[in-house]
mmCIF file of C-alpha atoms and ligand atoms in Angstrom:
data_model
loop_
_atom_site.group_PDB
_atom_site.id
_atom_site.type_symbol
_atom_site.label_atom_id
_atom_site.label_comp_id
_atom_site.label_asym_id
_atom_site.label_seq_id
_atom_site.Cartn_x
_atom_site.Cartn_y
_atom_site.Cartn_z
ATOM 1 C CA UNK A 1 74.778 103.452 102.517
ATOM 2 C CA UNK A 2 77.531 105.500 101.707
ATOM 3 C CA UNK A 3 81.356 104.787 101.995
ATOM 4 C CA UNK A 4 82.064 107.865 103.516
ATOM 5 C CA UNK A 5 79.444 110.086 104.629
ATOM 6 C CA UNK A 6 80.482 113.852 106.466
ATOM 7 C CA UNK A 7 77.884 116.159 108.320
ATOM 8 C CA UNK A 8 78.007 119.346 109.288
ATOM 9 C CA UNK A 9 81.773 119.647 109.722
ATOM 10 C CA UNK A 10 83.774 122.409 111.120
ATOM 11 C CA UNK A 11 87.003 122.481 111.546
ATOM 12 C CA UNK A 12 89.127 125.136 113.212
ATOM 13 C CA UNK A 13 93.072 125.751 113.259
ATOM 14 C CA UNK A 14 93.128 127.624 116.265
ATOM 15 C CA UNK A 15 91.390 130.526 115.697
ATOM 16 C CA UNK A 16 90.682 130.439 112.498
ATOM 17 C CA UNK A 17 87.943 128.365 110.648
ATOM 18 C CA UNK A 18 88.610 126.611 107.506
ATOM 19 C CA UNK A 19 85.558 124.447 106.804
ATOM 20 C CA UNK A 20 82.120 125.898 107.390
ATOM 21 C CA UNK A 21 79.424 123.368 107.983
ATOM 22 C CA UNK A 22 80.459 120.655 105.288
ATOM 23 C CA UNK A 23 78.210 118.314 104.491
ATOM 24 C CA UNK A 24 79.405 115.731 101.780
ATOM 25 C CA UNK A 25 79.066 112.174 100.987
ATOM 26 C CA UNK A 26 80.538 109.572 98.191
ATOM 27 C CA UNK A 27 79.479 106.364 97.244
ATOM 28 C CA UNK A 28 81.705 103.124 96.854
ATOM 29 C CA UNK A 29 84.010 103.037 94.291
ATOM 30 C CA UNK A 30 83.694 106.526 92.704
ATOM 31 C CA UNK A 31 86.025 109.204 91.969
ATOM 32 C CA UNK A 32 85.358 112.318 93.552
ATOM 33 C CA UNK A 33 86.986 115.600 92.897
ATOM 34 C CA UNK A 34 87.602 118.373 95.497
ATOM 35 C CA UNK A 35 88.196 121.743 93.378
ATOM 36 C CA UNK A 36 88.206 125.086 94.481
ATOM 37 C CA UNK A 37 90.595 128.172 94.749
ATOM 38 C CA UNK A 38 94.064 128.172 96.594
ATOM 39 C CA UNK A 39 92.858 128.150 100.685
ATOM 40 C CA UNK A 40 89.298 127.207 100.138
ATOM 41 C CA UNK A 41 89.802 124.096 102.594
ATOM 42 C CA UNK A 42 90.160 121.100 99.881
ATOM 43 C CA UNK A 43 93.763 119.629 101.469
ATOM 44 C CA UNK A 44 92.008 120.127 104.975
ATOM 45 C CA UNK A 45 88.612 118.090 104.471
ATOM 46 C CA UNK A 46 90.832 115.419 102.390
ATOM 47 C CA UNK A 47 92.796 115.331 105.433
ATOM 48 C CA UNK A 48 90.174 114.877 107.623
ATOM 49 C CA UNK A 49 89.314 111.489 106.563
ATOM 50 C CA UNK A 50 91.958 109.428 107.412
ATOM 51 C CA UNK A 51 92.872 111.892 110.893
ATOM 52 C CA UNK A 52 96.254 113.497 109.301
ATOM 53 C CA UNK A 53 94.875 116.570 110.870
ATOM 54 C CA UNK A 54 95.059 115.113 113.975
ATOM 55 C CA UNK A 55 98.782 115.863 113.995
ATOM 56 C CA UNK A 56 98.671 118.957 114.351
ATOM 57 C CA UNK A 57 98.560 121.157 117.423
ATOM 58 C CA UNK A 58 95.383 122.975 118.291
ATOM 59 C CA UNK A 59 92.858 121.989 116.083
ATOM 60 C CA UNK A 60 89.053 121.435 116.750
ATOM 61 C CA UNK A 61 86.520 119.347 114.685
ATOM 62 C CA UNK A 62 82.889 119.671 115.125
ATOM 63 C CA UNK A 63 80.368 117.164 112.450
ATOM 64 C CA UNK A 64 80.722 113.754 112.045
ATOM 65 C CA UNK A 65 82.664 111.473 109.427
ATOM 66 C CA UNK A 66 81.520 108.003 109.145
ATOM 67 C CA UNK A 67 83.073 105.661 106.889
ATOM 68 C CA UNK A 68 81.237 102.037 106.360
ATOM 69 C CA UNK A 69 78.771 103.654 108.722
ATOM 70 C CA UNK A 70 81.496 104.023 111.856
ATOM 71 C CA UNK A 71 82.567 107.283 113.371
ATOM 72 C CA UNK A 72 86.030 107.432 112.649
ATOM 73 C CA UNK A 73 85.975 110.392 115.317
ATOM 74 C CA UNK A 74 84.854 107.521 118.150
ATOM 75 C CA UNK A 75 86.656 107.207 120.537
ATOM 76 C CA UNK A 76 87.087 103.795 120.173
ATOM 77 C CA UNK A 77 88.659 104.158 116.774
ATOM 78 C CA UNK A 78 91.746 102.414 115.639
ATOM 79 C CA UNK A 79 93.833 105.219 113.919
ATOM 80 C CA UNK A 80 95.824 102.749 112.625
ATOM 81 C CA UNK A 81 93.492 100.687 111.484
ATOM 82 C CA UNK A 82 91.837 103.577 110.029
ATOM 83 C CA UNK A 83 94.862 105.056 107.875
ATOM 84 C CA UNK A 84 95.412 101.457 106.880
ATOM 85 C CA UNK A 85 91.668 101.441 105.108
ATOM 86 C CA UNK A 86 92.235 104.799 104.180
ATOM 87 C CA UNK A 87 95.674 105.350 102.106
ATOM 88 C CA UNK A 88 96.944 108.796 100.940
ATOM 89 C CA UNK A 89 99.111 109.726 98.167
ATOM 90 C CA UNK A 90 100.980 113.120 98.094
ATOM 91 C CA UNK A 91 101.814 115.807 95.794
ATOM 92 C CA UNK A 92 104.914 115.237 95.374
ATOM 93 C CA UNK A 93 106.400 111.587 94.929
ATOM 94 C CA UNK A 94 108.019 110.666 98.328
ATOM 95 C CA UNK A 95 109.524 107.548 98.241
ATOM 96 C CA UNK A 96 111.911 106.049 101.143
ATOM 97 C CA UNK A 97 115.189 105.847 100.206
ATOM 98 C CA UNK A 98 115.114 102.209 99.882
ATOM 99 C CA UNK A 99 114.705 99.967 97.375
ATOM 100 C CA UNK A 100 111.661 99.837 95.027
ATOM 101 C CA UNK A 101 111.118 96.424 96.429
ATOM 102 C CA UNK A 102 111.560 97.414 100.007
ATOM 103 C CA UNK A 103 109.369 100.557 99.041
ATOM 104 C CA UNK A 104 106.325 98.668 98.577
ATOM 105 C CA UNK A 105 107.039 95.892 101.404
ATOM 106 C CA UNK A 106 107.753 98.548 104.276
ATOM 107 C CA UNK A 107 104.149 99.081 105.088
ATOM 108 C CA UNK A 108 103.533 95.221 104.946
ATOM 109 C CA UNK A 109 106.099 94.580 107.352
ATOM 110 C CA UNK A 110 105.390 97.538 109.573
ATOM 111 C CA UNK A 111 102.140 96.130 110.205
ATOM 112 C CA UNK A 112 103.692 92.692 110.940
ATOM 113 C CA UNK A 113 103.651 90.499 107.788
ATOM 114 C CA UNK A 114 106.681 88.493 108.172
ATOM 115 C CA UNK A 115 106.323 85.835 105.457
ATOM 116 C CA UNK A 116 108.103 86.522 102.980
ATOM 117 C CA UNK A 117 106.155 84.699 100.113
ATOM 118 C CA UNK A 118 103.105 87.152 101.185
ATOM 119 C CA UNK A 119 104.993 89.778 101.071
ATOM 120 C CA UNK A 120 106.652 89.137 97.786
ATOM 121 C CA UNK A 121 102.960 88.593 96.239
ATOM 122 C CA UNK A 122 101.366 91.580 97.329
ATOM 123 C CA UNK A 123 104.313 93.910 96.021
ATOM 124 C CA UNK A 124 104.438 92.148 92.441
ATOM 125 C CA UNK A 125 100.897 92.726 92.551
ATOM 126 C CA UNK A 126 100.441 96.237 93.731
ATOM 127 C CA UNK A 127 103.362 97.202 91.372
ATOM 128 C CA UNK A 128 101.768 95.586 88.552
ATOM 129 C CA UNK A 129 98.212 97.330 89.806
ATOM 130 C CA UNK A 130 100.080 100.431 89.128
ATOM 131 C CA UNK A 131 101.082 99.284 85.929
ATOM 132 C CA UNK A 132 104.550 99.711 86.679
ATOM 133 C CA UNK A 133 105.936 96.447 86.646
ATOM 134 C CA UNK A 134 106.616 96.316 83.032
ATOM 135 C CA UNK A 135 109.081 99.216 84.002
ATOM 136 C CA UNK A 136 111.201 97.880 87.202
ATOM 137 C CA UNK A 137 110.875 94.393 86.926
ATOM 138 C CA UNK A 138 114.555 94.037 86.473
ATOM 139 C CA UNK A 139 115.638 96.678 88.788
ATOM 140 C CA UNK A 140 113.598 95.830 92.234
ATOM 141 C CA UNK A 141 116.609 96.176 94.246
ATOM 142 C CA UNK A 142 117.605 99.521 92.993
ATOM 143 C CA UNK A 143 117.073 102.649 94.771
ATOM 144 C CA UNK A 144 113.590 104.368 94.235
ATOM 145 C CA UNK A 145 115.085 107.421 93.698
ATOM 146 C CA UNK A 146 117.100 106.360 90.608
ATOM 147 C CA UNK A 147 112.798 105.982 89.030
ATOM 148 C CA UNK A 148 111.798 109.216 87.137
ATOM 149 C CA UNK A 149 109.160 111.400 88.729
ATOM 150 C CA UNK A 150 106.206 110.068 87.788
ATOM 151 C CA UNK A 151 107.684 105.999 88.125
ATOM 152 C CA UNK A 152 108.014 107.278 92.079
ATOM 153 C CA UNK A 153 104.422 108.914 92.242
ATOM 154 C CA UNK A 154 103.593 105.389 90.459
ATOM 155 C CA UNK A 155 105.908 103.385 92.892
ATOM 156 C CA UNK A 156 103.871 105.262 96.020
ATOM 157 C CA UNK A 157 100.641 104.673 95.034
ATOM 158 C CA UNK A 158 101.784 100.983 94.849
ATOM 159 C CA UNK A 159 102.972 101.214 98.421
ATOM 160 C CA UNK A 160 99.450 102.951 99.726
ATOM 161 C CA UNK A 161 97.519 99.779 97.708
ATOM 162 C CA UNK A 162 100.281 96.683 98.797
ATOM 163 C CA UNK A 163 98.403 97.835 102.378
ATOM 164 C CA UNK A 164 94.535 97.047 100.728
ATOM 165 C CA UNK A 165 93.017 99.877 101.728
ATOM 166 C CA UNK A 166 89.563 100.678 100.584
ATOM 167 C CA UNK A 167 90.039 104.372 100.153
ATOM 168 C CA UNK A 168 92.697 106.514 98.148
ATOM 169 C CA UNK A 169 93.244 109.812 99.302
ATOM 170 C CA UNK A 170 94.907 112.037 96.641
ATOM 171 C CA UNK A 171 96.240 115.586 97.217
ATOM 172 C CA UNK A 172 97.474 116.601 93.541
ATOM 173 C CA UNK A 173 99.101 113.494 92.921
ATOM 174 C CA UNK A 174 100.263 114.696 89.129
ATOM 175 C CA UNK A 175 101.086 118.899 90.569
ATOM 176 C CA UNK A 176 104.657 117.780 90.121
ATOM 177 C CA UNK A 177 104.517 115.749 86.697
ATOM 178 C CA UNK A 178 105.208 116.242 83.140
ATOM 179 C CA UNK A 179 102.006 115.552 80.710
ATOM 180 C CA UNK A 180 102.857 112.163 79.782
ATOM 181 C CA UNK A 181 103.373 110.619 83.671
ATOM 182 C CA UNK A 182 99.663 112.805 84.386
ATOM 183 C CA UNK A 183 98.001 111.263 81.862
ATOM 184 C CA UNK A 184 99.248 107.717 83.044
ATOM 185 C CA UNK A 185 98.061 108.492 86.571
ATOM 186 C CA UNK A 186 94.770 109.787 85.438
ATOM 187 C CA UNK A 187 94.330 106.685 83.679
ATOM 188 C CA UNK A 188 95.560 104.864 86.376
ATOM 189 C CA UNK A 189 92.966 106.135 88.545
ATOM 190 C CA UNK A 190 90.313 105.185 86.263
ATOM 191 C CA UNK A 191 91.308 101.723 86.504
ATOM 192 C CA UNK A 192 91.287 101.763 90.477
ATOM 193 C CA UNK A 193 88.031 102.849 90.841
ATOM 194 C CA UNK A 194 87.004 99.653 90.117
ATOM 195 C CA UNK A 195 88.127 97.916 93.537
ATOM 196 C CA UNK A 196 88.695 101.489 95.647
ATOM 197 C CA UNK A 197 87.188 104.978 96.795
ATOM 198 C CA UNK A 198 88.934 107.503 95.293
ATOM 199 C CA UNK A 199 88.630 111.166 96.515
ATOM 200 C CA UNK A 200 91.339 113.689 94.635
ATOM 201 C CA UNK A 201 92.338 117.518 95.635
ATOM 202 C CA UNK A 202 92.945 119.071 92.110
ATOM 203 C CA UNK A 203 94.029 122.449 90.722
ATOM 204 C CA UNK A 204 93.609 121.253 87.033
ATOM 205 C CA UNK A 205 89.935 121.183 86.331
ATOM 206 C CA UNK A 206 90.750 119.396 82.984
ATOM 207 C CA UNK A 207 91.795 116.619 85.176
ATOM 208 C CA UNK A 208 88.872 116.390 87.369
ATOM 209 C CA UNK A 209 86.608 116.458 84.106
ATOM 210 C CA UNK A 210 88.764 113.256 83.232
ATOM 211 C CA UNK A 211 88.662 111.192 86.184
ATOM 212 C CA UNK A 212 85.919 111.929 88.572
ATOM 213 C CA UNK A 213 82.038 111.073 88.836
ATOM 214 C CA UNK A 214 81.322 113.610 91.248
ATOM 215 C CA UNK A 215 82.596 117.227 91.483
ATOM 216 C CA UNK A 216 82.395 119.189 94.847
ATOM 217 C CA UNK A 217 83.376 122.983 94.669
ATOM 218 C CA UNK A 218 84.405 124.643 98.121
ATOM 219 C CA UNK A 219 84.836 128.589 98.498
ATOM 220 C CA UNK A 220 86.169 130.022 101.439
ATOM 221 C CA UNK A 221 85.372 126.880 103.417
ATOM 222 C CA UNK A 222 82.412 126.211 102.231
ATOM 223 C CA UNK A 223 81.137 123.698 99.984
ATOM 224 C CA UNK A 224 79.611 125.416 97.487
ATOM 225 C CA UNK A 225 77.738 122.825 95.188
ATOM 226 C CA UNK A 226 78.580 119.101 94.679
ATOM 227 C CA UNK A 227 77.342 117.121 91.917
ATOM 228 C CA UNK A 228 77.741 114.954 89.134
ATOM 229 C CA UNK A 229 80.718 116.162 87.067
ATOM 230 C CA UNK A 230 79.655 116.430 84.070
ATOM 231 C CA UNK A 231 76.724 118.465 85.800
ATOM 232 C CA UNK A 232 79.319 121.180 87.499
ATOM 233 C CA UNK A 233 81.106 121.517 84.149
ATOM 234 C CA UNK A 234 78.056 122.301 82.063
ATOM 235 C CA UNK A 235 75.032 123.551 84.054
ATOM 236 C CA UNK A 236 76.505 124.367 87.907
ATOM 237 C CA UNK A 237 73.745 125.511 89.495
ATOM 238 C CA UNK A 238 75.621 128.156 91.482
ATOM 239 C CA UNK A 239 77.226 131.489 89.790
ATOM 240 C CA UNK A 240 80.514 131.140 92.032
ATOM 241 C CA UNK A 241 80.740 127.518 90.997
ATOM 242 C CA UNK A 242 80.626 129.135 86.982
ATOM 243 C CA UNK A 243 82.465 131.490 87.672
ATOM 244 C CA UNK A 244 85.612 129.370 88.819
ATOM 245 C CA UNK A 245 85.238 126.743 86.128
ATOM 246 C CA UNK A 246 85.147 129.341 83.494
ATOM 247 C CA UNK A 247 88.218 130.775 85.138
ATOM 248 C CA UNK A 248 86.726 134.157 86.200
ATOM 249 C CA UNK A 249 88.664 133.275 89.712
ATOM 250 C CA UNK A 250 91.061 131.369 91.514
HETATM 251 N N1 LIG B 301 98.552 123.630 109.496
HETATM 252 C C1 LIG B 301 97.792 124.724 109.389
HETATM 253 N N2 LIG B 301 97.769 125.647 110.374
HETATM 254 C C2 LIG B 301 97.006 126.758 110.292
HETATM 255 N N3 LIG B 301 96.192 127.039 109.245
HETATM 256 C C3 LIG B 301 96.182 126.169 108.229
HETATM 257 C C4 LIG B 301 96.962 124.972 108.241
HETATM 258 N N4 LIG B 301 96.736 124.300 107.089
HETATM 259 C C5 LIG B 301 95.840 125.047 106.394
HETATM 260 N N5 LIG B 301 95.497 126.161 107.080
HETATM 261 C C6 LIG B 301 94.544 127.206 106.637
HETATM 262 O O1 LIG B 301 93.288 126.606 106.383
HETATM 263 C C7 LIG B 301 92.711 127.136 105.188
HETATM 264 C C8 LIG B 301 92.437 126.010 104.205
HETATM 265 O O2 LIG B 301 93.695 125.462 103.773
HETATM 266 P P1 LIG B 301 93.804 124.183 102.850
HETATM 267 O O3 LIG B 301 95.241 123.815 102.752
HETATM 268 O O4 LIG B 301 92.855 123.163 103.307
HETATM 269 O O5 LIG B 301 93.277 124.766 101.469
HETATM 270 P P2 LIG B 301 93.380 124.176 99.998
HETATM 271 O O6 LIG B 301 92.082 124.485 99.359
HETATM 272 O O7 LIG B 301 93.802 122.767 100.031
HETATM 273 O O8 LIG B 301 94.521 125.082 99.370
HETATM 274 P P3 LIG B 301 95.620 124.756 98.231
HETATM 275 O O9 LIG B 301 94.836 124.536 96.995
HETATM 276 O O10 LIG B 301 96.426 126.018 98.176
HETATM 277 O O11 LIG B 301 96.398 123.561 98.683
HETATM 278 C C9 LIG B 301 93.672 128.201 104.690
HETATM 279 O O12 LIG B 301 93.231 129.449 105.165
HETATM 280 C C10 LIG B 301 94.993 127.820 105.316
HETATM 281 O O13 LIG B 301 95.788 128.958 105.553
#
């Protein structure tokens, strides 16, 4: 079985389509990488896993997304729950303005941990999953802003893990970092795979050479070819899928 498995979706903002009869599916504790040029529908599907899209107005989903086998379009589905197994990280670092500490704890205690041994645990651990605790250690009380750029991309994928989901959504999580922070990240990721999901919109096709398994290539809405990524980056077996790794577009 697959840990997330998507068929046939469509997905409409008002009028207009964006994804055209997707069909894509990713195995348990993989990498994947969603490339493809500016408006091809990469943020969109990503957001379609854990139901960001449902917040906004006037959308329409056709296709099916199940992940451990359950329709997370049921109606029965906890979307709670759901973004709770299914954690997101954003382009740009967007920490609270809180502590680092508090940071990582807020999304324990929003979902009702009160004891504060638990809670202290889980954010040693998820910083130190991050391997950021090295760095803050001494400073936990201190304002997450006063952390450089890619500490606070760091800090917020510690506060999507201190949650244990099984999934990691990532929508360019290095777009706004210098080399050195990327290439901690990237390595980072490599590391998670181990106990999550990982699915990752990136511009930087470097990037998705270096941290995913599997490659999928959308055009215009449509996914174009998805494969192994070594595969897309030496044989693709579409033109348009050359083409755009090559750099002839996009
Ligand atoms: N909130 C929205 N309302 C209306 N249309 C939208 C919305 N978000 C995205 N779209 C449209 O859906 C299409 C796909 O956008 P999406 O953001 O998924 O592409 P993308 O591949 O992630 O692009 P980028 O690489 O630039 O982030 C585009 O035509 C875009 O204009």
């Amino acid at each position: 079985m697959h840990k997330i498995e998507s068929k046939n979706i469509n997905f409409y903002y008002g009028e207009t389509q964006a994804l055209h009869d997707v069909s894509l599916s990713m195995k348990e504790n993989t990498v994947t990488a969603l490339i493809g040029p500016s408006g091809c529908g990469k943020s969109t599907y990503l957001r379609l896993l854990n139901r960001m899209n449902d917040l906004i107005d006037n959308t329409n989903l056709t296709g099916s997304i199940l992940i451990d086998g359950q329709d997370i379009y049921a109606k029965n589905t906890n979307v709670d729950d759901l973004r709770k197994n299914v954690g997101m990280v954003f382009q740009k670092p967007n920490p609270f303005p809180k502590s680092i500490f508090e940071n990582v704890a807020y999304g324990l205690k929003v979902n009702g941990i009160t004891d504060k041994k638990i809670i202290e645990e889980r954010v040693i651990t998820s910083i130190e999953q991050v391997a950021l605790w090295g760095e803050v250690k001494d400073k936990l009380k201190k304002s997450a802003f006063e952390l450089s750029g890619g500490q606070q991309q760091r800090l917020c994928i510690a506060r999507a893990l201190a949650i244990q989901p099984s999934i990691l959504l990532m929508d360019e999580p290095t777009s706004a970092l210098d080399p050195i922070s990327t290439s901690k990240i990237e390595e980072l990721i490599y590391e998670l795979k181990n106990k999550y999901t990982i699915v990752i919109v990136t511009h930087n096709m470097q990037q998705a050479g270096r941290v995913s398994d599997t490659t999928a290539f959308f055009y215009m809405g449509e996914l174009i070819e998805y494969d192994k990524t070594k595969t897309i980056f030496t044989k693709p077996s579409q033109k348009q899928t050359e083409d755009y790794i090559t750099g002839r577009f996009g």
